[in-house]
PDB file of C-alpha atoms in Angstrom:
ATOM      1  CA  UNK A   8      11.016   3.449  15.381  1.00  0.00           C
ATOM      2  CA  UNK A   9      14.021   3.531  13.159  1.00  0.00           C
ATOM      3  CA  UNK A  10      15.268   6.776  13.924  1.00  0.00           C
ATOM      4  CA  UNK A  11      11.698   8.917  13.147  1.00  0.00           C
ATOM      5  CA  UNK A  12      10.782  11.246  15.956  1.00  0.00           C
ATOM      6  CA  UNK A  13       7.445  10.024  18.059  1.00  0.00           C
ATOM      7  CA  UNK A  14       6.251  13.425  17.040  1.00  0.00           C
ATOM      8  CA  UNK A  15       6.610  13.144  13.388  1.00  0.00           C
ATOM      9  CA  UNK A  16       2.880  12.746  12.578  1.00  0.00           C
ATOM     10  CA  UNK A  17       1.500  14.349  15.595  1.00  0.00           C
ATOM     11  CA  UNK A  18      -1.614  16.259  14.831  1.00  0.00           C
ATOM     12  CA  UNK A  19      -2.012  14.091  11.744  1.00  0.00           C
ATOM     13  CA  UNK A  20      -5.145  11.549  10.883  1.00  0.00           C
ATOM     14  CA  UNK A  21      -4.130   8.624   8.491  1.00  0.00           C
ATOM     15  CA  UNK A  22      -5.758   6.562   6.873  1.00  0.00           C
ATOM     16  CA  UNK A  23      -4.794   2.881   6.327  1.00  0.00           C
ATOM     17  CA  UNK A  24      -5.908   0.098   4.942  1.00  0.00           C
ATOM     18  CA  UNK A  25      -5.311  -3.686   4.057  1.00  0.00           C
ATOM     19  CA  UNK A  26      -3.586  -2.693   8.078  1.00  0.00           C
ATOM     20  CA  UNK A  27      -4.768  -6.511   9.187  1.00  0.00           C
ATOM     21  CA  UNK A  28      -1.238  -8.166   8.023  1.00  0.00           C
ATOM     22  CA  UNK A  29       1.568  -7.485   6.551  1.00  0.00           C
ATOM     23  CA  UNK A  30       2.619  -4.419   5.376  1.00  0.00           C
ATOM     24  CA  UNK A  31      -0.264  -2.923   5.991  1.00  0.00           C
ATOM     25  CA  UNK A  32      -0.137  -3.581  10.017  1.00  0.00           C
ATOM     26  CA  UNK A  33       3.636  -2.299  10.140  1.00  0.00           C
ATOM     27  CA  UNK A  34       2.598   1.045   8.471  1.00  0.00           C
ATOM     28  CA  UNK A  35      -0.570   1.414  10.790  1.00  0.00           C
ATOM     29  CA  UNK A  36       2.017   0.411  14.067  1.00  0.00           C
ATOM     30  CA  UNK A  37       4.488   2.446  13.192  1.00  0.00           C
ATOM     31  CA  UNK A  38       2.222   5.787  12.307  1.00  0.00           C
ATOM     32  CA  UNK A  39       0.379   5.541  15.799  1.00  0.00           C
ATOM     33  CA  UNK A  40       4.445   5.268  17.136  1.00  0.00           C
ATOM     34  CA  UNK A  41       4.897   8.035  14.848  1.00  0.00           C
ATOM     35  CA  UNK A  42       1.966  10.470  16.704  1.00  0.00           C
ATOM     36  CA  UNK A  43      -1.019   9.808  14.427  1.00  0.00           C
ATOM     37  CA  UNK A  44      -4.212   9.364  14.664  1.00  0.00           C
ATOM     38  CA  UNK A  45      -4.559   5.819  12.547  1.00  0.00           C
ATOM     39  CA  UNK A  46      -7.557   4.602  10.929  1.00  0.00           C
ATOM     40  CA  UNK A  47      -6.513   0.707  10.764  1.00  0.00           C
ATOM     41  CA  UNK A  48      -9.245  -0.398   8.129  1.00  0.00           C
ATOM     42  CA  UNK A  49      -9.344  -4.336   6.961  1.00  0.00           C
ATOM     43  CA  UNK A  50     -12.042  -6.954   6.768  1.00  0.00           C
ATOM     44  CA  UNK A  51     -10.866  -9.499   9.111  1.00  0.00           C
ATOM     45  CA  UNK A  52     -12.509  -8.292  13.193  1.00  0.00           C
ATOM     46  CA  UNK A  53      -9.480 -10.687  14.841  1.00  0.00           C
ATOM     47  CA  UNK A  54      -6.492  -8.858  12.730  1.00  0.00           C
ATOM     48  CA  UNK A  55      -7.814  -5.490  13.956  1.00  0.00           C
ATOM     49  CA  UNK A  56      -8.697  -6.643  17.546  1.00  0.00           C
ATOM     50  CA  UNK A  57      -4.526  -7.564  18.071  1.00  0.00           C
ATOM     51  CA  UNK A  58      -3.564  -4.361  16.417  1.00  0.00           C
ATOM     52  CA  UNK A  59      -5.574  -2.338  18.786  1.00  0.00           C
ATOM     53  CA  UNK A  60      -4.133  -4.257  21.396  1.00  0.00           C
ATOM     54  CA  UNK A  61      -0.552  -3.866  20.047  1.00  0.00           C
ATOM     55  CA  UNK A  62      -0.345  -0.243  19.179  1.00  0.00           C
ATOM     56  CA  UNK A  63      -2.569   1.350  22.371  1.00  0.00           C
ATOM     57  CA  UNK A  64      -5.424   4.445  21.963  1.00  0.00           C
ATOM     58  CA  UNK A  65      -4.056   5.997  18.886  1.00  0.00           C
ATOM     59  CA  UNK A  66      -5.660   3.505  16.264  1.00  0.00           C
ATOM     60  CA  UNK A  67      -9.237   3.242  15.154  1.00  0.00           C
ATOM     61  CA  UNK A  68      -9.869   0.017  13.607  1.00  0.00           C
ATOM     62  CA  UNK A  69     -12.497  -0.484  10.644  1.00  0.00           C
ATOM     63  CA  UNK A  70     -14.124  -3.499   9.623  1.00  0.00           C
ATOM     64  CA  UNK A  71     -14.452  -2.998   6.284  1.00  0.00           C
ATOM     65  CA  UNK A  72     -14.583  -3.957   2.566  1.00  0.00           C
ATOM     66  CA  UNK A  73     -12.690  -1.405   0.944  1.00  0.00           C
ATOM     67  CA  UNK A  74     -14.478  -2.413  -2.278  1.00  0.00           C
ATOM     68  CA  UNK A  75     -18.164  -1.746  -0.743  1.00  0.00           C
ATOM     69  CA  UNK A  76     -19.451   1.514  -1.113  1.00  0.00           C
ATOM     70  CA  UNK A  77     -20.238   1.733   2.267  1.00  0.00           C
ATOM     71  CA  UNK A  78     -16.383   2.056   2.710  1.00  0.00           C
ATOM     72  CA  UNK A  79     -16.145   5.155   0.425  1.00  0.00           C
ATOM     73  CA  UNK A  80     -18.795   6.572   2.403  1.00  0.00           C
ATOM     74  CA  UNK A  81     -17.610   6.487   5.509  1.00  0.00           C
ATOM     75  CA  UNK A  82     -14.152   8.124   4.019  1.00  0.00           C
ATOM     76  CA  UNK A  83     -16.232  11.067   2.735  1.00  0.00           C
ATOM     77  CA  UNK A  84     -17.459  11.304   6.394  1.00  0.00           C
ATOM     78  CA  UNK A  85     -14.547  12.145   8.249  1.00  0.00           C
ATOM     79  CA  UNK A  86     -14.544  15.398   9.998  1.00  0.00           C
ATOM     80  CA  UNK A  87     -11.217  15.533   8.767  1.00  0.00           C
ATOM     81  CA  UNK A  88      -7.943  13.396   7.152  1.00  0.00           C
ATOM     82  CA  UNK A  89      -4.317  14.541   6.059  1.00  0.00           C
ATOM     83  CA  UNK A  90      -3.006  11.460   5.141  1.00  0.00           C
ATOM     84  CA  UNK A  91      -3.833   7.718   3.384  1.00  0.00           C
ATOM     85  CA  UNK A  92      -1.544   4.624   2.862  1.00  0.00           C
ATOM     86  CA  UNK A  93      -3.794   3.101  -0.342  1.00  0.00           C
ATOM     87  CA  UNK A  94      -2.446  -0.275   0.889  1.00  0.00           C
ATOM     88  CA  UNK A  95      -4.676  -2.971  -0.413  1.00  0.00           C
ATOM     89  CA  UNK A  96      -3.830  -5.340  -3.217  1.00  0.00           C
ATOM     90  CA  UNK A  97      -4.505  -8.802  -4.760  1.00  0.00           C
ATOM     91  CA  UNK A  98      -2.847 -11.446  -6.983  1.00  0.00           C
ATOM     92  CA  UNK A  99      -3.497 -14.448  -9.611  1.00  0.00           C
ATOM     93  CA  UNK A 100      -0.341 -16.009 -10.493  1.00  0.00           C
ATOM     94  CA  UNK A 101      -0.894 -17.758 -13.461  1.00  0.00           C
ATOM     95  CA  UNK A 102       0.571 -17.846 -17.476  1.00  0.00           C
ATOM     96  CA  UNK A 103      -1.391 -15.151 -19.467  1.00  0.00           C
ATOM     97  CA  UNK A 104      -3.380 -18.071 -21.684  1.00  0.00           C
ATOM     98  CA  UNK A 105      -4.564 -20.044 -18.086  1.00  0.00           C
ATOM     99  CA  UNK A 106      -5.775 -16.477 -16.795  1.00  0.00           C
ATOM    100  CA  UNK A 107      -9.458 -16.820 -15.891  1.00  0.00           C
ATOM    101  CA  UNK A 108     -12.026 -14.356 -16.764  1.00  0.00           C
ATOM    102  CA  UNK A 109     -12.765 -14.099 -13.281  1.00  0.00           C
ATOM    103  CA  UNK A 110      -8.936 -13.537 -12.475  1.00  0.00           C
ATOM    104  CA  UNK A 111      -8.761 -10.433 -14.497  1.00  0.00           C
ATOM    105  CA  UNK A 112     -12.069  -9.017 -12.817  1.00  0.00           C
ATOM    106  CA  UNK A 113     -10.743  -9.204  -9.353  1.00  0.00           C
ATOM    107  CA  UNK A 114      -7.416  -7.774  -9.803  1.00  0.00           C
ATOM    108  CA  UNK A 115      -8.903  -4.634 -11.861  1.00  0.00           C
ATOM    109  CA  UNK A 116     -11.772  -4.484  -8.835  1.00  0.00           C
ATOM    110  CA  UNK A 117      -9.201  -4.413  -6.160  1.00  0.00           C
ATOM    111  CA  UNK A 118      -5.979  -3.460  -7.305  1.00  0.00           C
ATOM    112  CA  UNK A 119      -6.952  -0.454  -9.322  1.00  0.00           C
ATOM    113  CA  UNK A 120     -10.735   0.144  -9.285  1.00  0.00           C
ATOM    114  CA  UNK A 121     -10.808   0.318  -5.022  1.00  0.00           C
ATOM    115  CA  UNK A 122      -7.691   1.915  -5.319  1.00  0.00           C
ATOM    116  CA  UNK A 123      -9.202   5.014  -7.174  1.00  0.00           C
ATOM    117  CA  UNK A 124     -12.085   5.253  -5.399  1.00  0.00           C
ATOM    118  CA  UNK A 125     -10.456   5.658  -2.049  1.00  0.00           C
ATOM    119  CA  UNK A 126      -7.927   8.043  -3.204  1.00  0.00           C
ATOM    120  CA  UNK A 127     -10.842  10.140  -4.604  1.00  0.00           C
ATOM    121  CA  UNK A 128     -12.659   9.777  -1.147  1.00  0.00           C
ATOM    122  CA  UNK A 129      -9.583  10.499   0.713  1.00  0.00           C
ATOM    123  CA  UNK A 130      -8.516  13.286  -2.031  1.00  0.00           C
ATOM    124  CA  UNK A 131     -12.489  15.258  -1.154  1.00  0.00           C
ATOM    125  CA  UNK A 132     -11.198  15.341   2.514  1.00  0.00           C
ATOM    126  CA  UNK A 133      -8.001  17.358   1.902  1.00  0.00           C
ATOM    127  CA  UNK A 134      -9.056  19.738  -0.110  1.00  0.00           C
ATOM    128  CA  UNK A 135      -8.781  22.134   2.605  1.00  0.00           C
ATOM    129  CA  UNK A 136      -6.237  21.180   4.757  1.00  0.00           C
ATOM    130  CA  UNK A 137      -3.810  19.205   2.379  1.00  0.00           C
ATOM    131  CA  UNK A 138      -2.387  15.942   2.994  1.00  0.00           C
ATOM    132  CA  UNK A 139      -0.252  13.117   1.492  1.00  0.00           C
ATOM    133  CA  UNK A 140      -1.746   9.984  -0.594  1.00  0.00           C
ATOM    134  CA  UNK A 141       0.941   7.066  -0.827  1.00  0.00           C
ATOM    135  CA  UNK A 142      -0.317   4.055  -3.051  1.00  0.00           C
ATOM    136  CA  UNK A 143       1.181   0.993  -2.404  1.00  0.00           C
ATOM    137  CA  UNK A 144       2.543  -0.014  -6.037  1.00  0.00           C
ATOM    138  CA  UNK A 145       5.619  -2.741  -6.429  1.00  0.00           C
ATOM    139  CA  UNK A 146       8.874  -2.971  -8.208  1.00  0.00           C
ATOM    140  CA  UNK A 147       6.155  -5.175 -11.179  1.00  0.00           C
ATOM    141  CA  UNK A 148       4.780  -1.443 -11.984  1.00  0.00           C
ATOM    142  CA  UNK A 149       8.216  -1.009 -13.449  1.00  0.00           C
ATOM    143  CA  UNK A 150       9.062  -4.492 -14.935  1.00  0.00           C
ATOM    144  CA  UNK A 151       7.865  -7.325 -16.469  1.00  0.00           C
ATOM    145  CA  UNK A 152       7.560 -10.618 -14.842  1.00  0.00           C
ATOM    146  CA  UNK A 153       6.901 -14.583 -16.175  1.00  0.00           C
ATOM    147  CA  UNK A 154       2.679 -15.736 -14.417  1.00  0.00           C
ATOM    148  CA  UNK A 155       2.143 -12.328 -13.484  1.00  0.00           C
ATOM    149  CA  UNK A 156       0.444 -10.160 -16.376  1.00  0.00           C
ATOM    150  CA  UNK A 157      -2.410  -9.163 -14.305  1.00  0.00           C
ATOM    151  CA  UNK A 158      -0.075  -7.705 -11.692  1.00  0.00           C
ATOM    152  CA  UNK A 159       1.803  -6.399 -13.452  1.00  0.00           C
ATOM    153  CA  UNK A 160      -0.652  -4.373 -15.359  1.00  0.00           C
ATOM    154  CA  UNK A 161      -2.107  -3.475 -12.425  1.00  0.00           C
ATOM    155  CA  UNK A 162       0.908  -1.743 -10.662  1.00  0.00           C
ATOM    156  CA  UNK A 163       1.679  -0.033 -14.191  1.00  0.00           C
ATOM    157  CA  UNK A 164      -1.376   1.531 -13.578  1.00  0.00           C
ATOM    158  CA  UNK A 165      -1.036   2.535 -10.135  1.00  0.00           C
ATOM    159  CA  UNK A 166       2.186   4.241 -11.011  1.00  0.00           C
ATOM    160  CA  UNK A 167       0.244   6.295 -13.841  1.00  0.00           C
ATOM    161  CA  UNK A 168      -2.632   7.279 -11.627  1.00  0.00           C
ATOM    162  CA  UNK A 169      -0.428   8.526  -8.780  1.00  0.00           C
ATOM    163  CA  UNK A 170       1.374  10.613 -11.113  1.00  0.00           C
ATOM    164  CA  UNK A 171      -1.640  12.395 -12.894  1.00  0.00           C
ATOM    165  CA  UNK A 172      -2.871  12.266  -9.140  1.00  0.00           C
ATOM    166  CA  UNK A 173       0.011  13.957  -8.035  1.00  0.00           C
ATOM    167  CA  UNK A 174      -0.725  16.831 -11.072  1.00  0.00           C
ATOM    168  CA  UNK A 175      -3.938  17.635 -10.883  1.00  0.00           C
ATOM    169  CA  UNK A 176      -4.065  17.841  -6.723  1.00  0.00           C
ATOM    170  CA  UNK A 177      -0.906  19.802  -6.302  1.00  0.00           C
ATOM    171  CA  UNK A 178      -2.833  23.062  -6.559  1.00  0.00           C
ATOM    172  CA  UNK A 179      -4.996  22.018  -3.659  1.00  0.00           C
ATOM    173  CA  UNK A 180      -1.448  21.108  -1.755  1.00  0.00           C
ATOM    174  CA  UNK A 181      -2.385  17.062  -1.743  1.00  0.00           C
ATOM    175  CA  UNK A 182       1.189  15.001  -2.362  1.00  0.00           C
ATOM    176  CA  UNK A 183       0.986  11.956  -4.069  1.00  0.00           C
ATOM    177  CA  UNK A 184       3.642   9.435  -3.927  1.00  0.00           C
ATOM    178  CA  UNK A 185       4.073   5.593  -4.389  1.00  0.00           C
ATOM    179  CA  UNK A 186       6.228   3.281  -3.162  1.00  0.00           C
ATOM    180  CA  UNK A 187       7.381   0.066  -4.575  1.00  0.00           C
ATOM    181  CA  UNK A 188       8.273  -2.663  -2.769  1.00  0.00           C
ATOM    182  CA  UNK A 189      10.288  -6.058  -4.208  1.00  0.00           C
ATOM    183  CA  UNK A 190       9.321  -9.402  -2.441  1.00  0.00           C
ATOM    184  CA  UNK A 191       8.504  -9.064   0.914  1.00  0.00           C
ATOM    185  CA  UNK A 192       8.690 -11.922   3.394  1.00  0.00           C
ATOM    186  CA  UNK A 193       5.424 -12.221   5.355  1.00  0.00           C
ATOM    187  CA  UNK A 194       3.353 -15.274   6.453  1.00  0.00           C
ATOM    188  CA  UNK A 195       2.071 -14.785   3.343  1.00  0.00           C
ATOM    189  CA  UNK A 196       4.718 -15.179   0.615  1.00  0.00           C
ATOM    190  CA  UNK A 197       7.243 -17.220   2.889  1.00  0.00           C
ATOM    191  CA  UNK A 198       5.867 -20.943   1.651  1.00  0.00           C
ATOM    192  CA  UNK A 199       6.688 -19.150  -1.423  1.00  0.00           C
ATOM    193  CA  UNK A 200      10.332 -19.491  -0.980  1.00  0.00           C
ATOM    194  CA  UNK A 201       9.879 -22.917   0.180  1.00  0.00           C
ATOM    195  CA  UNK A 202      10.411 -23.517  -3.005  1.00  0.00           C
ATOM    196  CA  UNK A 203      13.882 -23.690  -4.584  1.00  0.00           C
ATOM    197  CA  UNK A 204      13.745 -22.397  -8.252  1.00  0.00           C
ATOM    198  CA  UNK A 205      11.354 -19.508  -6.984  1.00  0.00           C
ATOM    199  CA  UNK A 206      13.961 -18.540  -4.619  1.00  0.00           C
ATOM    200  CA  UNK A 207      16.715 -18.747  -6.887  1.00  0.00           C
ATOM    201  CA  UNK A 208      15.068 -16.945  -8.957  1.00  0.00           C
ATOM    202  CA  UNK A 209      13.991 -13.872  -7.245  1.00  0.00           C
ATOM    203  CA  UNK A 210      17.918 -13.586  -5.094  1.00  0.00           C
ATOM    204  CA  UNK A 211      19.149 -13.386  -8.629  1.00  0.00           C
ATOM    205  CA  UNK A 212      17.170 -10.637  -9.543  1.00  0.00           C
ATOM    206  CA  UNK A 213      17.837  -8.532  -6.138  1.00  0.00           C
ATOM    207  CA  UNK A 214      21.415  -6.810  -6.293  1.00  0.00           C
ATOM    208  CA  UNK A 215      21.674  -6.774  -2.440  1.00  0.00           C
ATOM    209  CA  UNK A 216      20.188 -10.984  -2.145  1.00  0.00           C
ATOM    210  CA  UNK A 217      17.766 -10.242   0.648  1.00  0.00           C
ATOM    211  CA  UNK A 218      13.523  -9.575   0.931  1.00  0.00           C
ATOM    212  CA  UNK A 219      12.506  -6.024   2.124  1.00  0.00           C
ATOM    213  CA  UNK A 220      10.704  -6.752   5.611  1.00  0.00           C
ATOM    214  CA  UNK A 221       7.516  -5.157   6.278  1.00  0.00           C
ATOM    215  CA  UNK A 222       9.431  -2.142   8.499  1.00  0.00           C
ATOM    216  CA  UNK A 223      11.449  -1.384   5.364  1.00  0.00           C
ATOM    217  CA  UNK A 224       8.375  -0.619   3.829  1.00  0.00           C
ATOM    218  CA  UNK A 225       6.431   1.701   6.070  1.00  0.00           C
ATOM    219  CA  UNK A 226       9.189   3.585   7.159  1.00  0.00           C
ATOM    220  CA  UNK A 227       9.474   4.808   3.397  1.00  0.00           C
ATOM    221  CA  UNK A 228       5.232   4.840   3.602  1.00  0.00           C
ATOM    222  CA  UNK A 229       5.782   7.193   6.711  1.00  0.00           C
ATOM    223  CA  UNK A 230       8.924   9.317   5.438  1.00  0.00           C
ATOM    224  CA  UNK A 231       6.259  10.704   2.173  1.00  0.00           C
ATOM    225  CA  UNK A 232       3.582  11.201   4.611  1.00  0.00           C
ATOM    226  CA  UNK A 233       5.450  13.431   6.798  1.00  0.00           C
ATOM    227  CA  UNK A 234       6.360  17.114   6.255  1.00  0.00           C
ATOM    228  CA  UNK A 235      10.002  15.633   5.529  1.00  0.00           C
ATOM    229  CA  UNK A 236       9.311  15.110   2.559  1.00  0.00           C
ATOM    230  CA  UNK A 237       7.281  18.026   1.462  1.00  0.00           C
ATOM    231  CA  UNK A 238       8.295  18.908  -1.639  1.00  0.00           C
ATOM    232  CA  UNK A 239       8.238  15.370  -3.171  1.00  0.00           C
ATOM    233  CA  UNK A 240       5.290  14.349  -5.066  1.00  0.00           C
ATOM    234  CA  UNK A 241       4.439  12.769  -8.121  1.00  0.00           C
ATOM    235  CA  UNK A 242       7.100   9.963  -7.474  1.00  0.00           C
ATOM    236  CA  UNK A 243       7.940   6.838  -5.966  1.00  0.00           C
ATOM    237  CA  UNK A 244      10.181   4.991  -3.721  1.00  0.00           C
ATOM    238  CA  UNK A 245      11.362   1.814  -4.460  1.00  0.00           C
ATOM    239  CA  UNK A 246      12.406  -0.803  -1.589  1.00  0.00           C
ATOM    240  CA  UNK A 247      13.512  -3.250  -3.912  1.00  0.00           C
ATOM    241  CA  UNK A 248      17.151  -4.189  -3.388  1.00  0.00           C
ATOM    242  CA  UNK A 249      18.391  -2.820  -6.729  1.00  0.00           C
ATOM    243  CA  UNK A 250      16.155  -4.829  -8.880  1.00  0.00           C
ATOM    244  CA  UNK A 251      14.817  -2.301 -11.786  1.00  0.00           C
ATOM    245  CA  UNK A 252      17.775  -0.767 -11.414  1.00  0.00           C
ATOM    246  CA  UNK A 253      19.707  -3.915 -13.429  1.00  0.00           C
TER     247      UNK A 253
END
């Protein structure tokens, strides 16, 4: 568990979701390690199935859409929730002038517009008890980057919402934090570095020349959820090797 207590979240319900793969998964595993009660939310039924069978009784899976309104509604039904990992997110790599219409829509709709509406659902349900909202953002919410325009927009804007986020809801003792991660090697991205000029490119740009893994990730995800980190808000924590700090 990389040095976190198993009692670290105990008592605590979290919320997570795009928890199917990835990053997502490795936050949701290593919460439930952690003492929480997990809410594992993604759309695919076999991704959720393993995880229940990987991290034991203290994840609830979801099959859901986080972009459905159904989604939000169940959120504002919890008896209760002190913390969310706002983990989904999408891409369209692609120069800015081959961008489709449809592109554009579906980044917006799931990169920022889902990501609002959960925090808001999540936000409702710690109104009384408090809690700790990270958004997933990415070392593009800092920088700019050649084919990626829509993502990076879309990470400049989670960074801004988390920090008026982390304004407005400090009064009601709700934390909000992002954290940004750099390329992360998953079954995902690794075809990516198949090829040779992409991987060039991206070890040139990373002052320590390696990917954050998917556990380098949640354990910063875990660290701003915890009481550890209790008087840290409106910030964010970037696992990116040194890149925006060139």
């Amino acid at each position: 568990m990389s040095g976190f207590s198993a009692d670290l979240l105990v008592g605590k319900s979290i919320l997570v979701t795009g928890a199917g793969k990835g990053i997502g998964r490795a936050c949701a595993i290593l919460a439930a390690q952690c003492g929480a009660r997990v809410i594992a939310v993604a759309r695919t039924r076999a991704d959720l199935v393993s995880l229940r069978q990987l991290a034991g009784q203290n994840i609830e899976v979801w099959e859901e859409d986080v972009t459905n309104e159904s989604f939000v509604q169940r959120v504002r039904a919890l008896k209760e929730l002190h913390g969310l990992i706002n983990n989904v997110g999408t891409n369209r790599v692609a120069p800015m002038l081959e961008q489709a219409d449809q592109d554009l829509d579906d980044v917006v709709d799931i990169n920022i517009k889902s990501m609002y509406r959960t925090a808001k659902a999540a936000a409702a349900k710690m109104t009384e008890s408090g809690g700790a909202i990270v958004n997933m953002s990415s070392q593009m919410g800092f920088v700019g980057s050649p084919n990626r325009t829509l993502y990076c927009m879309s990470k400049h804007a989670v960074e801004g919402l988390s920090k008026a986020m982390a304004v407005e809801l400090a009064e009601k003792h709700i934390r909000v934090n992002t954290v940004a991660p750099t390329f992360v090697l998953t079954e995902l991205t690794e075809p990516m570095f198949k090829n040779p000029d992409f991987k060039k490119f991206v070890y040139d740009m990373i002052p320590m020349k390696s990917l954050a893994t998917t556990d380098d990730v949640a354990n910063a995800c875990v660290f701003l959820l915890s009481d550890l980190s209790a008087m840290i808000t409106g910030t964010c924590i970037k696992v990116d090797g040194g890149w925006t700090a060139r």
